[in-house]
Structure formats: C-alpha cells, structure tokens
Coordinates of C-alpha atoms and ligand atoms in Angstrom, one line a residue:
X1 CA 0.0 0.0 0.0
X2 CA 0.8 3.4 -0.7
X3 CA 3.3 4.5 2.6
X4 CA 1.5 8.3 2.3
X5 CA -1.7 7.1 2.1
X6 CA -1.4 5.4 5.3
X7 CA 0.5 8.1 6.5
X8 CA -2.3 10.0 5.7
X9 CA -5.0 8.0 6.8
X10 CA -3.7 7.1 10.4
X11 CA -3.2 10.8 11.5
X12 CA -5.1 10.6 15.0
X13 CA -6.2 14.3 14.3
X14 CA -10.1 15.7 13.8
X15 CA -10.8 15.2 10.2
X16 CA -11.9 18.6 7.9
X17 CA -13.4 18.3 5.0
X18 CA -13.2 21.1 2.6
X19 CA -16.1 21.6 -0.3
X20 CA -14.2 23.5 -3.0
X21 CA -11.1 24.7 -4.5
X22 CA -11.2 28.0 -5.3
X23 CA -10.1 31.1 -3.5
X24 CA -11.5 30.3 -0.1
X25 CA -10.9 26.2 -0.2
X26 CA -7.2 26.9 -1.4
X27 CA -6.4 29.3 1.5
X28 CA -7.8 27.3 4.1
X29 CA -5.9 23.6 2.9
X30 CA -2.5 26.2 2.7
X31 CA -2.7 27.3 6.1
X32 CA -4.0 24.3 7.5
X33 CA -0.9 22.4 6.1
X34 CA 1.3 21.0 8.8
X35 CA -1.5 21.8 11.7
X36 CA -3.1 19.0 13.8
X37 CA -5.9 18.5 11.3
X38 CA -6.4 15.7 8.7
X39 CA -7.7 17.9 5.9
X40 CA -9.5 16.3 3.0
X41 CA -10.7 19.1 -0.3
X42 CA -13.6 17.4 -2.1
X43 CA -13.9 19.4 -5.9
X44 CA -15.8 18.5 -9.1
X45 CA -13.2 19.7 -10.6
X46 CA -9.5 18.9 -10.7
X47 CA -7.6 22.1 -10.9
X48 CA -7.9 25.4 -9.2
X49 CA -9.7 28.0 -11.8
X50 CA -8.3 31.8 -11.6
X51 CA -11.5 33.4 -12.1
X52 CA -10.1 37.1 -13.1
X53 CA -8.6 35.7 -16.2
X54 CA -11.4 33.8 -17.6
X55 CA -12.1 36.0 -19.4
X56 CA -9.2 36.4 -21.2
X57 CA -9.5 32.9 -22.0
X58 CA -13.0 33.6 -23.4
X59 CA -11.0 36.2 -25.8
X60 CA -8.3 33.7 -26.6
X61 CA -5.1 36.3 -25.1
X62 CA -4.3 33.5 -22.9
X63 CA -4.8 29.2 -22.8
X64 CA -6.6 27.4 -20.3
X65 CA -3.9 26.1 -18.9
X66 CA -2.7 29.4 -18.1
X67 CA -5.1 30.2 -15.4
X68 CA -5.3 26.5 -14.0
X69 CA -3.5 24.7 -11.4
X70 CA -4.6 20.7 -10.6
X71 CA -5.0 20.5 -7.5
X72 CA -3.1 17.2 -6.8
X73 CA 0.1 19.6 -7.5
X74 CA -0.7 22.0 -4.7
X75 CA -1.9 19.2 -2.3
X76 CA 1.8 16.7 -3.1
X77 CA 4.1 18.5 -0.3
X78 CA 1.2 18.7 2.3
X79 CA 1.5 15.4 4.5
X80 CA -2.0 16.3 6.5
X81 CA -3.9 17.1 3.1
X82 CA -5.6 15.1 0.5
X83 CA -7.7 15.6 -2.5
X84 CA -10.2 13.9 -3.8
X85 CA -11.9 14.9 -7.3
X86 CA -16.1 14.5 -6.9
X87 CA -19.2 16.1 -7.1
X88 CA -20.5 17.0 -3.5
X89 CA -24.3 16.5 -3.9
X90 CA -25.6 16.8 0.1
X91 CA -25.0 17.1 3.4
X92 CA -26.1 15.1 6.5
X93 CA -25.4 17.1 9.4
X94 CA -27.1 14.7 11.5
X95 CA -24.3 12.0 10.8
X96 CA -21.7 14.2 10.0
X97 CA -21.6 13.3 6.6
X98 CA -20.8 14.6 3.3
X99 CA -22.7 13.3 0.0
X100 CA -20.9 12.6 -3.4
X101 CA -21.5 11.4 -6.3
X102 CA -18.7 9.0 -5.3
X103 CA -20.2 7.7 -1.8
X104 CA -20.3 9.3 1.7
X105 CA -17.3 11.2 3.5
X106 CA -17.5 11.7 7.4
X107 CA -16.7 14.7 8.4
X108 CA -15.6 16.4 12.5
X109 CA -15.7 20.2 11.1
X110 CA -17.3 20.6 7.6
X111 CA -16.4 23.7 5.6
X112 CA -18.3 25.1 2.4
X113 CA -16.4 27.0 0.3
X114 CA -18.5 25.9 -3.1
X115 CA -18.4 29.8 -4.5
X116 CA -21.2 31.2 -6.4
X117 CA -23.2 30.2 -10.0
X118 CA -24.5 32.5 -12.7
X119 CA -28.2 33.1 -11.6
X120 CA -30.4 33.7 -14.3
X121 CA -33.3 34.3 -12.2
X122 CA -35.3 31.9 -12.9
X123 CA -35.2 32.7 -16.3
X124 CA -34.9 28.5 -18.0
X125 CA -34.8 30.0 -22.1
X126 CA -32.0 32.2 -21.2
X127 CA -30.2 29.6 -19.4
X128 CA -30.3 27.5 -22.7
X129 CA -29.5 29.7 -25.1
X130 CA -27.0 32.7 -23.3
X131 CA -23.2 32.2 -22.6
X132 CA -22.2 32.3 -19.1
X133 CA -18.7 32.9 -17.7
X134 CA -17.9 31.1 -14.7
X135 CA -15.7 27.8 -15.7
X136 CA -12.9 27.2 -18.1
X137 CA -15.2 24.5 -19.9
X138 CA -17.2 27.7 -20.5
X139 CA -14.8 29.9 -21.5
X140 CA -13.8 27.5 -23.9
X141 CA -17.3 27.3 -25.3
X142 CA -17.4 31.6 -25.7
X143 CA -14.1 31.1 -27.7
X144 CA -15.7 28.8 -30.0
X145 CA -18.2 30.7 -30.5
X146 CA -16.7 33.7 -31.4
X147 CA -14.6 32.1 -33.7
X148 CA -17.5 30.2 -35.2
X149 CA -19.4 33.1 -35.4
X150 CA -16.6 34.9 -37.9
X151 CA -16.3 32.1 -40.0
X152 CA -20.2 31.7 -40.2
X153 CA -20.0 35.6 -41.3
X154 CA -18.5 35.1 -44.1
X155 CA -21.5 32.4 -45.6
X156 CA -23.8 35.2 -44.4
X157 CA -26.3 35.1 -47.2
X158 CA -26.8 38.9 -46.8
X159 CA -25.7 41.8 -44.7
X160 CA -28.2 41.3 -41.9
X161 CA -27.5 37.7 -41.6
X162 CA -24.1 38.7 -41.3
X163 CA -24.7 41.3 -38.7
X164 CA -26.7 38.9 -36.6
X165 CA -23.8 36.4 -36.7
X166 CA -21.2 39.9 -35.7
X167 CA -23.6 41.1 -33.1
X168 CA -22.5 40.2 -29.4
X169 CA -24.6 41.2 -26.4
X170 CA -23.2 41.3 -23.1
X171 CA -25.5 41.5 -20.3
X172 CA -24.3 43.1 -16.8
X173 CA -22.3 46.1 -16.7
X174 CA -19.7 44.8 -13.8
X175 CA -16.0 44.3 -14.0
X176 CA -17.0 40.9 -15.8
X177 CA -18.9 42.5 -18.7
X178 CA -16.9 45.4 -19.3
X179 CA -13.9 43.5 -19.3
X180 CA -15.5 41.4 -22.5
X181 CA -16.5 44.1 -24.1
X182 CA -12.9 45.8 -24.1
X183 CA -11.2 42.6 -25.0
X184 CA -13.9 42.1 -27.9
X185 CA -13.6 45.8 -29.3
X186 CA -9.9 44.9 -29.2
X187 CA -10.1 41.6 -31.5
X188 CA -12.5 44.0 -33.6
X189 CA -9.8 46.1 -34.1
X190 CA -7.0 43.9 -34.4
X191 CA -8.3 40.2 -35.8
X192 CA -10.8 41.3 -38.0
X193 CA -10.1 43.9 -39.4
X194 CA -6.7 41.7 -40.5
X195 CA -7.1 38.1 -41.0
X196 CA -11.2 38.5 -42.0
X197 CA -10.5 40.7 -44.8
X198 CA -13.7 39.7 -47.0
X199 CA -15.6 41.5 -43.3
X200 CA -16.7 44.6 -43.0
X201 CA -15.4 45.2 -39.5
X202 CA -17.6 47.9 -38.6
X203 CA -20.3 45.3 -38.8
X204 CA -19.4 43.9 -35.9
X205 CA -21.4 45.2 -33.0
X206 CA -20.5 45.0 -29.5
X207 CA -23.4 46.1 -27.1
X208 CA -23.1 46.5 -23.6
X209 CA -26.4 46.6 -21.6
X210 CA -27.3 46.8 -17.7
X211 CA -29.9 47.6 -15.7
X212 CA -28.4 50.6 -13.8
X213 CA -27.9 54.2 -14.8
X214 CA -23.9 53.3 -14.9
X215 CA -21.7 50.7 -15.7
X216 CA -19.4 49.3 -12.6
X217 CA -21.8 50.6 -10.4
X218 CA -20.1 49.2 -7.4
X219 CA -17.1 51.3 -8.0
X220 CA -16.6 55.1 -7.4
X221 CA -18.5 57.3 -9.9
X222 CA -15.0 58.6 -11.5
X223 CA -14.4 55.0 -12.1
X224 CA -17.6 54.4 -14.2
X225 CA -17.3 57.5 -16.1
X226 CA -13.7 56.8 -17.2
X227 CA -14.9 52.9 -17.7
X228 CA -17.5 54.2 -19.8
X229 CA -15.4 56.6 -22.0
X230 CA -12.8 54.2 -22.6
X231 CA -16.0 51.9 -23.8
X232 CA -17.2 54.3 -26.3
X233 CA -14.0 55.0 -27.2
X234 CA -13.2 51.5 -28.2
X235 CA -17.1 51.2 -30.5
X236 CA -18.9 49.4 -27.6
X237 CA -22.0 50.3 -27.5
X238 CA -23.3 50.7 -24.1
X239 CA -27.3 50.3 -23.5
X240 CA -28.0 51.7 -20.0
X241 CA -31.0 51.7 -17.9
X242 CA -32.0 48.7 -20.2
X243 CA -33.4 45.2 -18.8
X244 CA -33.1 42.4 -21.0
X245 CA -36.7 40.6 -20.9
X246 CA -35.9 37.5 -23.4
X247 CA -33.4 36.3 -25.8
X248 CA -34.2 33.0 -27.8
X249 CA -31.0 32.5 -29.6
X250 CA -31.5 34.8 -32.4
X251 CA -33.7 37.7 -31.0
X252 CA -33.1 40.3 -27.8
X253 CA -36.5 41.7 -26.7
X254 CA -35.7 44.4 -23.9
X255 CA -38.7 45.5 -21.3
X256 CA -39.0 48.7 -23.7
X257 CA -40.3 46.5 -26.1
X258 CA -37.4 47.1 -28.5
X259 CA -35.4 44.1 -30.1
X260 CA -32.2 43.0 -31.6
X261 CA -31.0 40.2 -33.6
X262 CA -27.7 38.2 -32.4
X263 CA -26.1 34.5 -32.6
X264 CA -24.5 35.2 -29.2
X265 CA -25.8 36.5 -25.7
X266 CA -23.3 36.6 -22.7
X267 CA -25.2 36.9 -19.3
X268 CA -23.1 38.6 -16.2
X269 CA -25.5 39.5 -14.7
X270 CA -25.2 38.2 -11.6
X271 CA -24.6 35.3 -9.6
X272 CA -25.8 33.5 -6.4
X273 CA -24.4 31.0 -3.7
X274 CA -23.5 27.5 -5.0
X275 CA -25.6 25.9 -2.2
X276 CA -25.2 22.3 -1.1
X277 CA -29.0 20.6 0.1
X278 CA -29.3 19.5 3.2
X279 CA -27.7 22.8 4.6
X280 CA -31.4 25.2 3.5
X281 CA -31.9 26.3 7.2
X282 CA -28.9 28.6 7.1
X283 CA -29.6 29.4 3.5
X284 CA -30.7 33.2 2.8
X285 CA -33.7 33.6 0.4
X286 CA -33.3 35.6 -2.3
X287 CA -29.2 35.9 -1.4
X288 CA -28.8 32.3 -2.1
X289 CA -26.0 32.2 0.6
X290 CA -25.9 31.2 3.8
X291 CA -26.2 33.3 6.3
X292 CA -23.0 32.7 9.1
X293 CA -21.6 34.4 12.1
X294 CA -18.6 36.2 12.6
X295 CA -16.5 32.8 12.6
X296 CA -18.1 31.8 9.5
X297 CA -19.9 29.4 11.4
X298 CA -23.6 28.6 9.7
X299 CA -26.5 30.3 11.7
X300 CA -28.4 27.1 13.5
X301 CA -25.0 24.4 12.8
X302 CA -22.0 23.2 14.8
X303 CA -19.0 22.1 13.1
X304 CA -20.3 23.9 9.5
X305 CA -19.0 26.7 7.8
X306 CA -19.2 28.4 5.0
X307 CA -16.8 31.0 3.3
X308 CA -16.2 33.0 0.4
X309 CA -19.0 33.6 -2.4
X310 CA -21.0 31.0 -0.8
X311 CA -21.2 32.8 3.0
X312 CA -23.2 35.7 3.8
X313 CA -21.7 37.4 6.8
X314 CA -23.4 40.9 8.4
X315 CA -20.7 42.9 9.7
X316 CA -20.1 46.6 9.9
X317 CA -21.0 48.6 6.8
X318 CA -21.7 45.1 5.5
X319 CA -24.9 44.5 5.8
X320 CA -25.8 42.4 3.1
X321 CA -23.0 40.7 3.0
X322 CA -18.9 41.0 1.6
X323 CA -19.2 41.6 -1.5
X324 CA -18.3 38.6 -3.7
X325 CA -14.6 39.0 -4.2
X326 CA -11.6 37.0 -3.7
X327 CA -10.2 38.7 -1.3
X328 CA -13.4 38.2 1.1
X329 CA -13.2 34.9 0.4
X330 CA -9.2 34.7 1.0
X331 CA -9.2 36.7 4.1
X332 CA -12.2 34.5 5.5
X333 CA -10.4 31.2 5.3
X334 CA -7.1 33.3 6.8
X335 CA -9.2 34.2 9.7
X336 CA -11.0 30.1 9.9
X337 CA -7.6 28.7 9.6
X338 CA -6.6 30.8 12.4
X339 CA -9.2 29.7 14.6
X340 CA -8.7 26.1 13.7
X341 CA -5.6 26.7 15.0
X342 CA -7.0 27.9 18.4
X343 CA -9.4 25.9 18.7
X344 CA -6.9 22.7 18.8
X345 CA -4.8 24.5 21.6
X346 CA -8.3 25.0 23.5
X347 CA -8.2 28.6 22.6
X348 CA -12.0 31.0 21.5
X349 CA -12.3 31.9 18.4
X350 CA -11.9 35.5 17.3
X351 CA -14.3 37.2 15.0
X352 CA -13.8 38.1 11.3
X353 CA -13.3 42.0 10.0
X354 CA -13.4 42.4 6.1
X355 CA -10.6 44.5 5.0
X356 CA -11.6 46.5 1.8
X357 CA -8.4 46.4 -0.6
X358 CA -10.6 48.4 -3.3
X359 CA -11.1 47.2 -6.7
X360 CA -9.8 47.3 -10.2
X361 CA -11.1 46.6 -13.7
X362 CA -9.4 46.7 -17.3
X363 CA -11.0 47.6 -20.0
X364 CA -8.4 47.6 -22.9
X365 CA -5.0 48.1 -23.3
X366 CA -3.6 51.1 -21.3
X367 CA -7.2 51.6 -20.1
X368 CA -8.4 50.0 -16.7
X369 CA -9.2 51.6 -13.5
X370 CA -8.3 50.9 -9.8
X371 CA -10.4 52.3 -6.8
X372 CA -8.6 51.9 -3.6
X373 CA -9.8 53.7 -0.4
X374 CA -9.8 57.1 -1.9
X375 CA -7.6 56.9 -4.3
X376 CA -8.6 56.8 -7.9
X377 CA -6.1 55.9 -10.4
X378 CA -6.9 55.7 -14.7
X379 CA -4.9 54.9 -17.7
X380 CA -1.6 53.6 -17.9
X381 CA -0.6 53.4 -14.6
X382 CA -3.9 51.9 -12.8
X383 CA -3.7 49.0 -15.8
X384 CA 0.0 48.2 -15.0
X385 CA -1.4 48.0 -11.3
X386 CA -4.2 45.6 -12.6
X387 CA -1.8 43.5 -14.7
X388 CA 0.7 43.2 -11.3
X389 CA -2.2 42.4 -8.9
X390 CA -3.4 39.7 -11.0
X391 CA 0.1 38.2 -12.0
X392 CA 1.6 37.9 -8.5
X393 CA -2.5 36.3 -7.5
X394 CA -1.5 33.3 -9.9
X395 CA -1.2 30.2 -7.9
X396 CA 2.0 28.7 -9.7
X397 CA 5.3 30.2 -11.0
X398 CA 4.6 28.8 -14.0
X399 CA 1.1 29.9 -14.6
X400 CA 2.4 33.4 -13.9
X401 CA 5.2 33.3 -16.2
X402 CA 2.7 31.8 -19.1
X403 CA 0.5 34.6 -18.2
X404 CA 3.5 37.0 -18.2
X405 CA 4.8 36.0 -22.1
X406 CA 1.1 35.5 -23.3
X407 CA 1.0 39.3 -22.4
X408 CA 4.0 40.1 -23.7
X409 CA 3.5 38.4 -27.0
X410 CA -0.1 39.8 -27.4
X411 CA 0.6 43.4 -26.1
X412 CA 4.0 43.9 -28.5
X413 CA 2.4 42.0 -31.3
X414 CA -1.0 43.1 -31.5
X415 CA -2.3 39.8 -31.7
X416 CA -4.6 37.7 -30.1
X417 CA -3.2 34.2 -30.8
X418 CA -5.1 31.0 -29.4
X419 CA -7.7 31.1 -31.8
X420 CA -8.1 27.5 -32.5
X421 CA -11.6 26.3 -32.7
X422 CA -10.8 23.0 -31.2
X423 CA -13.8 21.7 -29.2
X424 CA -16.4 23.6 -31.4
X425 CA -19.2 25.1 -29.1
X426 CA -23.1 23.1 -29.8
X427 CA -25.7 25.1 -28.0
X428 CA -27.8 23.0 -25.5
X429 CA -31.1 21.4 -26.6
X430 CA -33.8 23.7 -26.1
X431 CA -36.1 23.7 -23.2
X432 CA -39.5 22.9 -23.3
X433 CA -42.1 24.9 -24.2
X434 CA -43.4 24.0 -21.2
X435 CA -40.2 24.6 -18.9
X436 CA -40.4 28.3 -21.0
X437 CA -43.8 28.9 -20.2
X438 CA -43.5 28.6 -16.7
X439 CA -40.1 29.5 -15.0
X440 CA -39.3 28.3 -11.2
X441 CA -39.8 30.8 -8.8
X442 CA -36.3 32.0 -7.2
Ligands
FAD1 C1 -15.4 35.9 -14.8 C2 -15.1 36.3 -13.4 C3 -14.3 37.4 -13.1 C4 -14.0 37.7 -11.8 N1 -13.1 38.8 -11.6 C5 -12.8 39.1 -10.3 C6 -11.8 40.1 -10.1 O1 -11.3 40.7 -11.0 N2 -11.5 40.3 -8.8 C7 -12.1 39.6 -7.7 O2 -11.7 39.9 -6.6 N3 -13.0 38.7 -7.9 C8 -13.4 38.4 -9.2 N4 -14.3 37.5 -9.4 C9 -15.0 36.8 -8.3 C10 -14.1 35.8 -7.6 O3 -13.6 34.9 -8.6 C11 -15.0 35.0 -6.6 O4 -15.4 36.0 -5.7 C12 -14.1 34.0 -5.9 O5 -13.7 33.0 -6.9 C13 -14.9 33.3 -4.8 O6 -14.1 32.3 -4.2 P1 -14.7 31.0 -3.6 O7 -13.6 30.3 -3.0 O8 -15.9 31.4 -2.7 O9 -15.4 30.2 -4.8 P2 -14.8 29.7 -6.2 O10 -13.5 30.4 -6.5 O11 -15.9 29.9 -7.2 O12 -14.5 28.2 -5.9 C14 -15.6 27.3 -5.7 C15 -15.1 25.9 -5.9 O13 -16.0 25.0 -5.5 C16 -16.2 23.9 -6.4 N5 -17.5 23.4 -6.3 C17 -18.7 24.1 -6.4 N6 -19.7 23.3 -6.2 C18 -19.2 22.0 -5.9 C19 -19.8 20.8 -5.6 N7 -21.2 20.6 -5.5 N8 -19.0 19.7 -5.5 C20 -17.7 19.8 -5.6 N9 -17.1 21.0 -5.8 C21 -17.8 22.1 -6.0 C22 -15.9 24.5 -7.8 O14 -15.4 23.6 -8.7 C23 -14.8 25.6 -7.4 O15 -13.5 25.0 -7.5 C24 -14.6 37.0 -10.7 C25 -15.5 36.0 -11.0 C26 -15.7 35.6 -12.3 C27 -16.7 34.5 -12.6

C-alpha cells in the first residue's frame, strides 16, 4: 500500500473536509498544512480555476492552462492534506456526513467554500440559449463561439445575416462584462479587421447593456465614467438603464419592447451562492448564501462553515454581505484557519473583519481603473497595477510566467493568438415549451 496514504489515513487528528477549491478552499488547505488536522478538499473539478482571467480565455489572449492549477500539485508537499476529485451533492449534518456522487465522507468540522453560479433568475430559455462565464469549460465554449461566429459571417447570405452572426450582447455592466467588451472591441480592431478581410469590420457590434444608470456601479463614480469613456472610445456600445426581458438564440427583446437580432448573448449578470442541500436552514432567500456568524460558522449548525461567495456574513458597513470578491473569500479562510488553529490548543475563536483592498477593472490596453480607499487611479498606470495584482495572484510560478509571455507576445504584437476552434461550441437542446412557459420561482 501506498506508505502516504497510510500516512495520511492514520493521522489521530479531527478530520476537515473542505467543499471547494477555489479562492477560499485553497487558502484554508494552505494554512492548514502541517496543523493537527487531517484535511480532505472534495472538488468536481481537478484544478484550481483563476477566475479574473477567464475572461481572457474567453478572448483567446491567454490558454486554459494558463489560469489553472490541478489541484493534486498544490496538495503533493502537504502530508496532513488530501484531494479527492467528486461532485458534493448533500449534506447530512445529523451524521456528519458529506454526500458525493462517489459515496459518503465523514466529516468532524465541515467547511463550504463551493463559491457562487450564474443566476439567471429563474429565467430557463435564457439559461439555454445565453453564454455564461464562470468555468474554463465555459470559457472554452465563448471562444468557439466567437470564432464560429466569424467564420459563419463570411456564408452570411446577406448583410443582416451577417450582422446577426457579428452582433455580441453582453448583459451586466460589472467588471465581468466590461472587461469582454474591451477585449472584444480589441479583436475587432486587431483580428478582423486583419485576418477576415472579406468582413466589413464595422459590422461587428458589440453592445453592452445593464440595468443601472452606470456601468461598474459598485465602483466610485470617476471610475464608471472613465470605464464608460474608454467603452465608447473603443465602439462598444453601451445600453443603460436597459433590462433584458428575453433572448431565444437569435432575438433580444428588452422591457422597452425594442429588439435585436444576435447569434451570441453573454449573461453577467449576476450570480448566487452554490448551495449544497441538506444545509437550507442557514440558507438566505433571495441571497442564495448562507447566512453565518462572525467565525463563519452557519447560523443554527455546529462544526459547518461556509466561506467566500457562498457565505453571507453581516458585519459593519456590510450589511448584506462581503461583497463577492476573492479577497473576502481569502481573508475568510485566513481568519478560519486561524481559529482552527485555536481551537486545537483550547483557545475561543476571534471574530472576522473584512478589509476592503478596493477594486480594479481593465477595459483595454492602457485603459483600466483601480479604486482603492480614496484613491482613484486611470490609464496607464492603474492598468500596469491591474496587470501586477493579477500576476503575483497566480497560484504557480509557472502559470504566472505563461500569463506573463502571453501578455508580452499579445501586447507587443497586436495579436490575439489561441484562436483555434478546437472543441467547437453546440448550443444546449432547447427547453421545453413547457419549462419556458413557466419558469421556477427563485
Ligand atoms: C469571470 C469572473 C471574473 C471575476 N473577476 C474578479 C476580479 O477581478 N477580482 C475579484 O476579486 N473577484 C473576481 N471574481 C469573483 C471571484 O472569482 C470570486 O469571488 C471567488 O472565486 C470566490 O471564491 P470562492 O472560493 O468562494 O469560490 P470559487 O473560487 O468559485 O470556488 C468554488 C469551488 O467549489 C467547487 N464546487 C462548487 N460546487 C461544488 C460541488 N457541488 N461539489 C464539488 N465541488 C464544488 C468549484 O469547482 C470551485 O473549484 C470574478 C469571477 C468571475 C466568474
């Protein structure tokens, strides 16, 4: 038998199980490394996804593998910690146990760090037929499509075929959506204008619609404006104050009554908690997170937590919740790591106190902007300070150097390079008319 396994499996310490990888999960397993805990990270999938970049990936400046890291890689060096790739699909607090598609895992001190979905709603037809950007699968899939989308262009069988297959609609106005846009006004500009020279460029459109009176409405109004300028700047076309009532693969309708043709919808416009059944007592309506204390620890539980996207914690100016960042979700699982560490030397646990870093968006080359306390920064410098921040977040040196020459090679050469339709991108079967006609309630 494997020596580590057994290693692993006869440590006489108070077993942690860990639901998720991602910012929160990650943080926790590295600080919990070496402590008197046997920690076991359940995910369904078997890397580490940098969620910043994804989009990136969606715009092919950077490969998959860039922004990945398996997770067997980080887990090798850590004698207390194992991994084991499955789809967690309940919980049984009753017995302490965890549900998988792969059998049932006992747990001592359970912790849900499952991060958030793209919520649609309720909203089945959009579901179906709009892009979403929340895995690399799916950023895959928006590659394709793009890509597709050109090449079906060109058997447009006249220009308003053609503009339907060059239309993109990007839903949501946050740093997600205005971060496509950019990088889409950028391949405009650069790919097809050059290597699609039977297109008429300009007949690409790039729209940009939210609900609000301003894009990157949680930032600082200086922010949005210059967000906003650089936008027009580049040829999106930003649609504000707009709300998106039904798209069926082809046509837009807005609540106005007004309508658009397009091949490709992107939805960012919002998300909610990735919740786990068997947990629905702590679980917020509406918020679709559950709610916790000020150790993380699920309202009404013992031994269950929740962090990052997926926890909903009321503290000080936050009082509906951290905002749905990394760096909640990173300083959460610094401060439970902490009190796992107290709590084995018989110690209380102390309570949890966001620190607001700011926040920072690109929009295009040279053009992104950073809002820290109250300091505003724009241009150049504040998209240097995006391009650092993200690097030096990379889990990996050599996801960061990837990242580092992909950049190079696409900012010197003005090109946009992975374009290889490779998995081509099938849109789901429809959904019912049935399904349509009556969407669950949320
Ligand atoms: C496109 C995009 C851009 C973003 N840009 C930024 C940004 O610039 N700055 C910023 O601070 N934040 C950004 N965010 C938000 C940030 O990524 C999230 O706040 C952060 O990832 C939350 O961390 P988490 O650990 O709670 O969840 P996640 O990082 O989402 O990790 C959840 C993990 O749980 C796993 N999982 C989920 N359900 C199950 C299950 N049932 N069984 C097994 N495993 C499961 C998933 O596979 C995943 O690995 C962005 C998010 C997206 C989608």
């Amino acid at each position: 038998m494997n020596k580590a396994r057994t290693e692993y499996d006869a440590l006489p310490y108070p077993k942690v199980v860990v639901v998720g990888g991602g910012f929160a999960g990650l943080e926790l397993i590295r600080r919990l490394n070496g402590a008197p805990y046997k920690v076991l990270l359940l995910d369904k999938q078997n890397h580490h996804c940098f969620q910043p970049l994804l989009y990136q990936v969606a715009t092919a400046s950077l490969g998959a593998d860039s922004i990945a890291h398996p997770f067997r890689r980080t887990v090798a060096p850590m004698p207390n910690v194992a991994f084991r790739m499955c789809m967690v699909t309940g919980v049984d607090p009753a017995r302490k146990l965890v549900l998988t598609d792969r059998g049932e895992v006992q747990y001592d001190i359970l912790v849900i760090a499952s991060g958030s979905t793209t919520n649609f709603f309720g909203d089945r037809r959009m579901e179906q037929e709009a892009m979403q950007l929340k895995s690399i699968s799916q950023a895959l899939d928006i590659r394709s499509d793009f890509l597709q989308d050109f090449e079906a262009a060109l058997y447009a069988q006249d220009e308003a075929g053609q503009r339907r297959c060059l239309n993109f609609i990007i839903v949501g106005g946050g740093p997600t959506g205005v971060e496509m846009a950019g990088a889409l006004a950028e391949i405009r500009r650069t790919v097809l204008k050059r290597e699609y020279r039977e297109l008429d460029s300009e007949r690409m459109q790039i729209w940009l619609v939210d609900s609000n009176e301003r894009v990157l409405k949680n930032f600082s109004e200086k922010s949005s404006s210059q967000a906003l300028r650089y936008l027009k700047e580049m040829g999106v076309s930003v649609k504000l104050e707009a709300r998106v009532a039904s798209y069926n693969g082809e046509l837009v309708v807005f609540k106005d009554g007004s309508t658009m043709e397009a091949n490709t919808l992107l939805w960012a416009a919002g998300v909610k908690g990735a919740l786990i059944p068997g947990l629905e007592n702590a679980a917020v309506p509406k918020a679709d997170r559950y709610a916790v204390d000020r150790t993380n620890q699920l309202n009404g539980f013992t031994d269950v937590f929740a962090l990052g996207d997926v926890a909903l914690m009321t503290e000080g100016k936050w009082e509906r919740g951290h905002p749905q960042v990394a760096q909640a979700a990173i300083q959460q699982a610094e401060r439970l790591a902490q009190n796992l560490l107290r709590r084995s030397k018989g110690l209380p646990s102390e309570d949890f106190t966001y620190t607001d870093k700011g926040s920072m968006a690109t929009i295009g080359r040279y053009k992104a902007v950073v809002d820290a306390g109250r300091l505003h920064l724009g241009g150049l410098i504040a998209w240097l300070a995006w391009m650092f921040v993200h690097l030096m977040a990379l889990v990996g040196y050599r996801n960061r150097l990837q990242v580092l020459m992909g950049w190079a090679w696409k900012y010197m050469s003005w090109k946009n390079t992975i374009r290889l339709i490779i998995r081509p991108y099938v849109r789901n079967a429809t959904v019912t008319e049935q399904e349509v006609a009556s969407p669950p309630t949320v």
